[in-house]
Coordinates of N, CA, C and O in Angstrom, one line a residue:
M3 N -33.2 -29.2 -72.9 CA -31.9 -28.8 -72.3 C -31.3 -30.1 -71.7 O -31.9 -30.8 -71.0
P4 N -30.0 -30.4 -72.1 CA -29.4 -31.6 -71.7 C -29.0 -31.5 -70.2 O -28.8 -30.5 -69.7
R5 N -29.0 -32.7 -69.6 CA -28.7 -32.7 -68.1 C -27.2 -32.7 -67.9 O -26.5 -33.3 -68.7
R6 N -26.8 -32.0 -66.9 CA -25.4 -32.0 -66.5 C -25.1 -33.2 -65.7 O -26.0 -33.8 -65.0
P7 N -23.9 -33.6 -65.7 CA -23.5 -34.8 -64.9 C -23.7 -34.5 -63.4 O -23.6 -33.3 -63.0
R8 N -23.9 -35.5 -62.6 CA -24.2 -35.3 -61.2 C -23.0 -34.6 -60.4 O -23.3 -33.9 -59.5
S9 N -21.8 -34.7 -60.9 CA -20.7 -34.1 -60.1 C -20.6 -32.6 -60.3 O -19.9 -32.0 -59.6
G10 N -21.4 -32.1 -61.2 CA -21.5 -30.7 -61.4 C -20.5 -30.2 -62.5 O -20.4 -29.0 -62.8
R11 N -19.7 -31.2 -63.0 CA -18.7 -30.8 -64.0 C -19.3 -31.1 -65.4 O -20.0 -32.0 -65.6
S12 N -18.9 -30.3 -66.3 CA -19.3 -30.5 -67.7 C -18.4 -31.6 -68.3 O -17.3 -31.8 -67.9
P13 N -18.9 -32.2 -69.3 CA -18.0 -33.3 -70.0 C -16.8 -32.7 -70.6 O -16.8 -31.5 -70.9
P14 N -15.7 -33.4 -70.7 CA -14.5 -32.9 -71.2 C -14.6 -32.5 -72.7 O -15.4 -33.1 -73.4
P15 N -13.9 -31.4 -73.1 CA -14.0 -31.1 -74.5 C -13.4 -32.1 -75.4 O -12.5 -32.9 -74.9
T16 N -13.8 -32.1 -76.6 CA -13.2 -33.1 -77.5 C -11.7 -32.6 -77.8 O -11.4 -31.5 -77.9
T17 N -10.9 -33.6 -78.1 CA -9.5 -33.3 -78.3 C -9.1 -33.5 -79.8 O -7.9 -33.7 -80.1
Q18 N -10.1 -33.6 -80.6 CA -9.9 -33.8 -82.0 C -9.1 -32.6 -82.6 O -9.5 -31.5 -82.5
G19 N -7.9 -32.9 -83.2 CA -7.2 -31.8 -83.9 C -6.3 -31.0 -82.9 O -5.6 -30.1 -83.4
L20 N -6.3 -31.3 -81.6 CA -5.6 -30.5 -80.7 C -4.0 -30.6 -80.8 O -3.4 -29.6 -80.8
P21 N -3.5 -31.8 -81.0 CA -2.0 -31.8 -81.2 C -1.4 -31.0 -82.3 O -0.4 -30.3 -82.1
K22 N -2.1 -30.9 -83.4 CA -1.7 -30.1 -84.5 C -1.7 -28.6 -84.2 O -0.8 -27.8 -84.4
K23 N -2.8 -28.2 -83.4 CA -2.9 -26.8 -83.0 C -1.8 -26.4 -82.0 O -1.2 -25.4 -82.1
K24 N -1.5 -27.4 -81.1 CA -0.5 -27.1 -80.1 C 0.9 -26.9 -80.8 O 1.7 -26.1 -80.4
K25 N 1.1 -27.8 -81.7 CA 2.4 -27.7 -82.4 C 2.6 -26.4 -83.2 O 3.6 -25.8 -83.1
S26 N 1.5 -26.0 -83.9 CA 1.7 -24.8 -84.6 C 1.7 -23.6 -83.7 O 2.4 -22.6 -84.0
L27 N 1.0 -23.6 -82.6 CA 1.1 -22.6 -81.6 C 2.5 -22.5 -81.0 O 3.1 -21.4 -80.9
A28 N 3.1 -23.6 -80.7 CA 4.4 -23.6 -80.1 C 5.4 -23.1 -81.1 O 6.3 -22.3 -80.7
E29 N 5.3 -23.4 -82.4 CA 6.2 -22.9 -83.4 C 6.1 -21.4 -83.5 O 7.1 -20.7 -83.7
T30 N 4.8 -20.9 -83.5 CA 4.6 -19.5 -83.6 C 5.2 -18.7 -82.5 O 5.9 -17.7 -82.6
I31 N 5.0 -19.2 -81.2 CA 5.6 -18.6 -80.1 C 7.1 -18.6 -80.1 O 7.7 -17.6 -79.8
K32 N 7.7 -19.7 -80.5 CA 9.1 -19.8 -80.6 C 9.7 -18.8 -81.6 O 10.7 -18.2 -81.4
G33 N 8.9 -18.6 -82.7 CA 9.3 -17.7 -83.7 C 9.4 -16.3 -83.2 O 10.3 -15.5 -83.4
Y34 N 8.3 -15.9 -82.4 CA 8.3 -14.6 -81.8 C 9.4 -14.4 -80.8 O 10.1 -13.4 -80.7
T35 N 9.6 -15.4 -79.9 CA 10.6 -15.2 -78.9 C 12.1 -15.2 -79.4 O 12.9 -14.6 -78.9
S36 N 12.3 -16.0 -80.5 CA 13.7 -16.0 -81.0 C 14.0 -14.6 -81.7 O 15.1 -14.2 -81.7
D37 N 12.9 -14.0 -82.2 CA 13.2 -12.7 -82.8 C 13.5 -11.6 -81.8 O 14.2 -10.6 -82.1
T38 N 12.9 -11.8 -80.6 CA 13.1 -10.7 -79.5 C 14.2 -11.0 -78.5 O 14.4 -10.2 -77.6
S39 N 14.9 -12.1 -78.7 CA 15.9 -12.5 -77.7 C 17.0 -11.5 -77.6 O 17.7 -11.2 -78.6
G40 N 17.3 -10.9 -76.4 CA 18.4 -9.9 -76.2 C 18.0 -8.5 -76.7 O 18.9 -7.7 -76.7
K41 N 16.8 -8.3 -77.2 CA 16.5 -6.9 -77.6 C 15.6 -6.3 -76.6 O 14.8 -6.9 -76.0
L42 N 15.7 -5.0 -76.6 CA 14.8 -4.2 -75.7 C 13.9 -3.3 -76.6 O 14.4 -2.8 -77.6
R43 N 12.7 -3.1 -76.1 CA 11.8 -2.2 -76.9 C 11.4 -1.0 -76.0 O 10.7 -1.2 -75.0
F44 N 11.9 0.1 -76.3 CA 11.6 1.4 -75.5 C 11.3 2.5 -76.5 O 11.6 2.4 -77.7
E45 N 10.8 3.5 -75.9 CA 10.7 4.7 -76.7 C 12.2 5.2 -76.8 O 13.0 5.0 -75.9
L46 N 12.5 6.0 -77.8 CA 13.9 6.4 -78.0 C 14.4 7.3 -76.9 O 15.5 7.1 -76.4
I47 N 13.5 8.1 -76.4 CA 14.0 9.0 -75.3 C 14.3 8.2 -74.0 O 15.3 8.5 -73.4
T48 N 13.5 7.3 -73.7 CA 13.8 6.4 -72.5 C 15.1 5.7 -72.7 O 15.9 5.6 -71.8
K49 N 15.3 5.1 -73.9 CA 16.5 4.3 -74.1 C 17.7 5.2 -74.0 O 18.7 4.8 -73.4
I50 N 17.7 6.4 -74.6 CA 18.8 7.3 -74.5 C 19.1 7.7 -73.1 O 20.3 7.7 -72.6
K51 N 18.1 8.0 -72.3 CA 18.3 8.3 -70.9 C 19.0 7.2 -70.1 O 19.9 7.4 -69.4
E52 N 18.4 6.0 -70.3 CA 19.0 4.9 -69.5 C 20.4 4.5 -70.1 O 21.3 4.2 -69.3
D53 N 20.5 4.5 -71.4 CA 21.8 4.0 -71.9 C 22.9 5.0 -71.6 O 24.0 4.7 -71.1
H54 N 22.7 6.3 -72.0 CA 23.8 7.2 -72.0 C 24.0 8.0 -70.8 O 25.1 8.3 -70.4
K55 N 22.9 8.3 -70.1 CA 23.0 9.2 -69.0 C 23.3 8.4 -67.7 O 24.4 8.6 -67.1
T56 N 22.5 7.5 -67.3 CA 22.7 6.8 -66.0 C 23.8 5.8 -66.1 O 24.7 5.8 -65.2
L57 N 23.8 4.9 -67.1 CA 24.8 3.9 -67.1 C 26.2 4.5 -67.4 O 27.2 4.1 -66.7
Q58 N 26.3 5.4 -68.3 CA 27.6 6.0 -68.6 C 28.1 6.8 -67.4 O 29.3 6.9 -67.1
G59 N 27.2 7.5 -66.7 CA 27.5 8.2 -65.5 C 28.0 7.3 -64.4 O 29.0 7.6 -63.7
Y60 N 27.4 6.1 -64.3 CA 27.9 5.1 -63.3 C 29.3 4.6 -63.7 O 30.1 4.4 -62.8
Y61 N 29.5 4.4 -64.9 CA 30.8 4.0 -65.4 C 31.9 5.0 -65.1 O 33.0 4.8 -64.6
Q62 N 31.6 6.3 -65.3 CA 32.5 7.4 -65.0 C 32.8 7.5 -63.5 O 33.9 7.7 -63.1
F63 N 31.7 7.4 -62.8 CA 31.8 7.4 -61.3 C 32.7 6.2 -60.8 O 33.6 6.4 -60.0
T64 N 32.5 5.1 -61.4 CA 33.4 3.9 -61.0 C 34.8 4.1 -61.4 O 35.7 3.8 -60.6
R65 N 35.1 4.7 -62.5 CA 36.5 5.0 -62.9 C 37.1 6.0 -61.9 O 38.2 5.9 -61.5
L66 N 36.3 7.0 -61.5 CA 36.8 8.0 -60.6 C 37.1 7.4 -59.2 O 38.1 7.7 -58.6
M67 N 36.2 6.6 -58.7 CA 36.3 6.0 -57.3 C 37.4 5.0 -57.3 O 38.0 4.8 -56.2
N68 N 37.7 4.3 -58.3 CA 38.7 3.2 -58.3 C 40.0 3.7 -58.9 O 40.9 2.8 -59.3
D69 N 40.2 4.9 -59.1 CA 41.4 5.5 -59.7 C 41.8 4.9 -61.0 O 43.0 4.6 -61.3
L70 N 40.8 4.7 -61.9 CA 41.1 4.1 -63.2 C 41.3 5.3 -64.2 O 40.7 6.4 -64.0
P71 N 42.1 5.2 -65.2 CA 42.3 6.3 -66.1 C 41.0 6.5 -66.9 O 40.2 5.6 -67.1
P72 N 40.7 7.8 -67.2 CA 39.5 8.1 -67.9 C 39.2 7.4 -69.2 O 38.1 7.2 -69.6
D73 N 40.3 6.9 -69.9 CA 40.2 6.2 -71.2 C 40.0 4.7 -71.0 O 40.1 4.0 -72.0
T74 N 39.8 4.2 -69.8 CA 39.6 2.8 -69.5 C 38.4 2.4 -70.3 O 37.3 3.0 -70.2
G75 N 38.5 1.2 -70.9 CA 37.3 0.7 -71.7 C 36.2 0.2 -70.8 O 36.4 -0.1 -69.6
I76 N 35.1 0.0 -71.4 CA 33.9 -0.5 -70.7 C 34.1 -1.9 -70.1 O 33.7 -2.1 -69.0
P77 N 34.7 -2.8 -70.9 CA 34.9 -4.2 -70.3 C 35.7 -4.2 -69.0 O 35.4 -4.9 -68.1
E78 N 36.7 -3.3 -69.0 CA 37.5 -3.3 -67.8 C 36.8 -2.6 -66.6 O 36.9 -2.9 -65.5
T79 N 36.0 -1.6 -67.0 CA 35.2 -0.9 -66.0 C 34.1 -1.7 -65.4 O 33.8 -1.6 -64.2
K80 N 33.5 -2.6 -66.2 CA 32.4 -3.5 -65.7 C 32.9 -4.3 -64.5 O 32.0 -4.6 -63.7
A81 N 34.1 -4.8 -64.5 CA 34.6 -5.6 -63.4 C 34.5 -4.8 -62.1 O 34.2 -5.4 -61.1
Y82 N 34.7 -3.5 -62.1 CA 34.6 -2.7 -60.9 C 33.2 -2.2 -60.7 O 32.7 -2.1 -59.6
A83 N 32.4 -2.0 -61.8 CA 31.1 -1.4 -61.6 C 30.1 -2.5 -61.1 O 29.2 -2.2 -60.4
F84 N 30.3 -3.7 -61.6 CA 29.4 -4.8 -61.2 C 30.2 -5.9 -60.6 O 30.3 -7.0 -61.2
P85 N 30.6 -5.8 -59.3 CA 31.5 -6.8 -58.7 C 30.7 -8.0 -58.3 O 29.5 -8.0 -58.2
L86 N 31.4 -9.1 -58.2 CA 30.7 -10.4 -57.9 C 30.3 -10.4 -56.4 O 29.3 -11.1 -56.1
N87 N 30.9 -9.7 -55.5 CA 30.5 -9.5 -54.2 C 29.4 -8.5 -54.1 O 29.6 -7.3 -54.4
H88 N 28.2 -8.9 -53.7 CA 27.1 -8.0 -53.8 C 27.1 -7.0 -52.7 O 26.5 -5.9 -52.8
D89 N 27.9 -7.2 -51.6 CA 28.0 -6.2 -50.6 C 28.8 -5.0 -51.1 O 28.5 -3.9 -50.8
D90 N 29.9 -5.3 -51.9 CA 30.6 -4.3 -52.6 C 29.8 -3.5 -53.5 O 29.9 -2.2 -53.6
L91 N 28.9 -4.1 -54.2 CA 27.9 -3.5 -55.1 C 27.0 -2.5 -54.3 O 26.8 -1.4 -54.7
G92 N 26.5 -3.0 -53.2 CA 25.6 -2.1 -52.4 C 26.4 -0.8 -51.9 O 25.8 0.3 -52.0
A93 N 27.6 -1.0 -51.5 CA 28.4 0.2 -51.1 C 28.7 1.1 -52.3 O 28.5 2.4 -52.1
A94 N 28.9 0.6 -53.4 CA 29.2 1.4 -54.6 C 27.9 2.1 -55.0 O 28.0 3.3 -55.4
L95 N 26.8 1.5 -54.9 CA 25.5 2.1 -55.3 C 25.2 3.3 -54.3 O 24.7 4.3 -54.7
R96 N 25.4 3.1 -53.0 CA 25.2 4.1 -52.1 C 26.1 5.3 -52.4 O 25.6 6.5 -52.3
D97 N 27.3 5.0 -52.7 CA 28.3 6.1 -53.0 C 27.8 6.9 -54.3 O 27.9 8.1 -54.4
F98 N 27.3 6.1 -55.3 CA 26.9 6.7 -56.5 C 25.7 7.6 -56.3 O 25.7 8.8 -56.8
I99 N 24.7 7.2 -55.5 CA 23.5 8.1 -55.3 C 24.0 9.3 -54.5 O 23.5 10.4 -54.8
T100 N 24.9 9.1 -53.5 CA 25.3 10.3 -52.8 C 26.1 11.3 -53.7 O 26.0 12.5 -53.5
F101 N 26.9 10.7 -54.6 CA 27.7 11.5 -55.5 C 26.7 12.3 -56.4 O 26.9 13.5 -56.6
M102 N 25.7 11.6 -56.9 CA 24.7 12.3 -57.8 C 24.0 13.4 -57.0 O 23.7 14.5 -57.6
Y103 N 23.7 13.2 -55.8 CA 23.0 14.2 -55.0 C 23.9 15.4 -54.7 O 23.5 16.6 -54.8
T104 N 25.2 15.2 -54.3 CA 26.0 16.3 -53.9 C 26.6 17.0 -55.1 O 27.0 18.2 -55.0
H105 N 26.7 16.4 -56.3 CA 27.3 17.1 -57.4 C 26.3 17.5 -58.5 O 26.7 17.8 -59.6
S106 N 25.1 17.4 -58.2 CA 24.1 17.8 -59.2 C 23.3 19.0 -58.6 O 23.1 19.1 -57.4
K107 N 23.0 19.9 -59.5 CA 22.3 21.1 -59.1 C 20.8 20.8 -59.0 O 20.2 20.1 -59.7
G108 N 20.2 21.5 -58.0 CA 18.7 21.4 -57.9 C 18.0 22.2 -58.9 O 18.6 22.9 -59.7
R109 N 16.7 22.1 -58.9 CA 15.9 22.9 -59.9 C 15.5 24.2 -59.3 O 15.4 24.4 -58.1
M110 N 15.2 25.2 -60.1 CA 14.7 26.5 -59.7 C 13.3 26.3 -59.2 O 12.4 25.8 -59.9
R111 N 13.0 26.8 -58.1 CA 11.6 26.8 -57.5 C 11.1 28.2 -57.4 O 11.9 29.2 -57.4
K112 N 9.9 28.4 -57.1 CA 9.3 29.7 -56.9 C 9.9 30.4 -55.7 O 10.1 31.6 -55.7
T113 N 10.3 29.6 -54.8 CA 10.9 30.2 -53.6 C 12.4 30.5 -53.7 O 13.0 31.2 -52.9
G114 N 13.0 30.1 -54.8 CA 14.4 30.3 -55.0 C 15.2 29.1 -55.5 O 14.6 28.1 -55.9
F115 N 16.5 29.2 -55.5 CA 17.3 28.2 -56.1 C 17.6 27.1 -55.0 O 18.0 27.4 -53.9
K116 N 17.3 25.8 -55.4 CA 17.6 24.7 -54.5 C 19.0 24.3 -54.8 O 19.5 24.1 -55.9
R117 N 19.8 24.0 -53.7 CA 21.2 23.7 -53.9 C 21.4 22.3 -54.4 O 22.3 22.0 -55.1
H118 N 20.6 21.3 -54.0 CA 20.8 19.9 -54.3 C 19.5 19.3 -54.9 O 18.4 19.9 -54.9
M119 N 19.6 18.1 -55.4 CA 18.4 17.4 -56.0 C 17.4 17.0 -54.9 O 17.8 16.8 -53.8
D120 N 16.2 16.9 -55.3 CA 15.1 16.4 -54.4 C 15.2 14.9 -54.4 O 15.7 14.2 -55.3
Y121 N 14.5 14.3 -53.5 CA 14.3 12.8 -53.4 C 13.7 12.3 -54.7 O 14.1 11.3 -55.3
T122 N 12.7 13.1 -55.2 CA 11.9 12.6 -56.4 C 12.8 12.7 -57.6 O 12.6 12.0 -58.6
S123 N 13.8 13.5 -57.6 CA 14.7 13.6 -58.8 C 15.7 12.4 -58.8 O 16.3 12.1 -59.8
L124 N 15.9 11.8 -57.6 CA 16.8 10.6 -57.6 C 16.1 9.3 -57.9 O 16.7 8.3 -58.2
I125 N 14.7 9.3 -57.9 CA 14.0 8.1 -58.2 C 14.3 7.5 -59.6 O 14.5 6.3 -59.7
P126 N 14.4 8.3 -60.7 CA 14.8 7.7 -62.0 C 16.2 7.0 -61.9 O 16.4 6.0 -62.5
Y127 N 17.1 7.5 -61.1 CA 18.4 6.9 -61.0 C 18.3 5.5 -60.4 O 18.9 4.5 -60.8
R128 N 17.4 5.4 -59.4 CA 17.2 4.2 -58.7 C 16.5 3.1 -59.7 O 17.0 2.0 -59.7
S129 N 15.5 3.6 -60.4 CA 14.9 2.6 -61.4 C 15.8 2.2 -62.5 O 15.9 1.1 -62.9
H130 N 16.6 3.2 -63.0 CA 17.6 2.8 -64.0 C 18.7 1.9 -63.5 O 19.0 0.9 -64.2
M131 N 19.2 2.1 -62.3 CA 20.2 1.2 -61.8 C 19.7 -0.2 -61.5 O 20.4 -1.1 -61.7
T132 N 18.5 -0.3 -61.0 CA 18.0 -1.6 -60.7 C 17.8 -2.4 -62.0 O 18.1 -3.6 -62.1
F133 N 17.4 -1.7 -63.0 CA 17.3 -2.3 -64.4 C 18.6 -2.8 -64.9 O 18.8 -3.9 -65.3
W134 N 19.6 -1.9 -64.9 CA 20.9 -2.2 -65.5 C 21.7 -3.2 -64.7 O 22.4 -4.1 -65.2
I135 N 21.5 -3.2 -63.4 CA 22.2 -4.3 -62.5 C 21.7 -5.6 -62.9 O 22.4 -6.6 -63.1
N136 N 20.4 -5.8 -62.9 CA 19.8 -7.1 -63.3 C 20.2 -7.5 -64.7 O 20.6 -8.7 -64.9
R137 N 20.2 -6.6 -65.6 CA 20.6 -6.9 -67.0 C 22.1 -7.3 -67.2 O 22.4 -8.2 -67.8
K138 N 22.9 -6.5 -66.6 CA 24.4 -6.7 -66.8 C 24.9 -8.0 -66.1 O 25.7 -8.7 -66.6
Y139 N 24.3 -8.3 -64.9 CA 24.7 -9.5 -64.2 C 24.2 -10.7 -65.0 O 24.9 -11.7 -65.1
A140 N 23.0 -10.6 -65.5 CA 22.4 -11.7 -66.3 C 23.2 -11.9 -67.6 O 23.5 -13.1 -68.0
Q141 N 23.6 -10.8 -68.2 CA 24.4 -10.9 -69.5 C 25.7 -11.6 -69.3 O 26.2 -12.3 -70.1
A142 N 26.3 -11.3 -68.1 CA 27.7 -11.8 -67.8 C 27.6 -13.2 -67.3 O 28.6 -13.9 -67.2
G143 N 26.4 -13.7 -67.0 CA 26.3 -15.1 -66.5 C 26.6 -15.2 -65.0 O 26.8 -16.3 -64.5
N144 N 26.7 -14.1 -64.3 CA 26.9 -14.0 -62.9 C 25.6 -14.1 -62.1 O 24.6 -13.7 -62.6
P145 N 25.7 -14.5 -60.8 CA 24.5 -14.5 -60.0 C 23.9 -13.1 -59.9 O 24.7 -12.2 -59.5
V146 N 22.7 -12.9 -60.2 CA 22.0 -11.6 -60.1 C 21.7 -11.3 -58.7 O 21.1 -12.1 -57.9
P147 N 22.1 -10.1 -58.2 CA 21.7 -9.7 -56.8 C 20.2 -9.6 -56.6 O 19.4 -9.4 -57.6
Y148 N 19.8 -9.9 -55.4 CA 18.4 -9.9 -55.1 C 17.8 -8.5 -55.4 O 18.4 -7.5 -54.9
Y149 N 16.7 -8.4 -56.1 CA 16.2 -7.1 -56.5 C 16.0 -6.1 -55.4 O 16.4 -5.0 -55.4
Y150 N 15.3 -6.6 -54.3 CA 15.0 -5.7 -53.2 C 16.2 -5.3 -52.4 O 16.2 -4.3 -51.7
A151 N 17.2 -6.1 -52.4 CA 18.5 -5.7 -51.7 C 19.1 -4.5 -52.4 O 19.5 -3.5 -51.8
V152 N 19.1 -4.6 -53.7 CA 19.6 -3.4 -54.5 C 18.7 -2.2 -54.3 O 19.2 -1.1 -54.1
Y153 N 17.4 -2.4 -54.4 CA 16.5 -1.4 -54.2 C 16.6 -0.7 -52.9 O 16.6 0.5 -52.7
N154 N 16.8 -1.5 -51.8 CA 17.0 -1.0 -50.5 C 18.3 -0.2 -50.3 O 18.3 0.8 -49.6
H155 N 19.4 -0.7 -50.9 CA 20.6 0.0 -50.8 C 20.5 1.4 -51.4 O 20.9 2.4 -50.8
L156 N 19.8 1.5 -52.6 CA 19.6 2.8 -53.2 C 18.7 3.7 -52.5 O 18.9 4.9 -52.3
T157 N 17.6 3.1 -51.9 CA 16.6 3.9 -51.2 C 17.2 4.5 -49.9 O 16.9 5.6 -49.5
E158 N 18.0 3.6 -49.2 CA 18.7 4.1 -48.0 C 19.5 5.3 -48.3 O 19.5 6.3 -47.5
A159 N 20.3 5.3 -49.4 CA 21.2 6.4 -49.7 C 20.3 7.6 -50.1 O 20.7 8.7 -49.7
M160 N 19.2 7.4 -50.8 CA 18.3 8.5 -51.2 C 17.7 9.2 -49.9 O 17.6 10.4 -49.9
Q161 N 17.3 8.4 -49.0 CA 16.7 9.0 -47.8 C 17.7 9.7 -47.0 O 17.4 10.7 -46.3
Y162 N 19.0 9.3 -46.9 CA 20.0 10.0 -46.2 C 20.3 11.3 -46.9 O 20.6 12.3 -46.2
C163 N 20.3 11.3 -48.2 CA 20.5 12.6 -48.9 C 19.4 13.6 -48.6 O 19.5 14.7 -48.4

């Protein structure tokens, strides 16, 4: 059995052929990342829920709250839905969660009909909105709001409901 060096460290591995491997590895990784740039991979049901239900509902709510015509396009609505002032965004998110709570029906329980949504029913709205806020601000090249600030605005509104 060969003796180990006194420092307790093993000798460095040989570097023969390493630059060629690094170059091919870097090219492979760049090929993968360039194919996936700007694309999302979800199950179809999750994508439909996030795309059409929550985001479109938020756009409709934004049009309603800002007195925009119902046929206003998405680019015009985005300016109101994702404002540059993050405090305005927090207020809009609180209003959106409160609107969803007050204008959505609860589920039927064994004890009878619930009038409003439960806290647990609002959790998907919170996760979808935190996702979409980060994505839309990044796509527009605007400063992205701090994740936990957005999360806290939504959670405060959910707890009040």
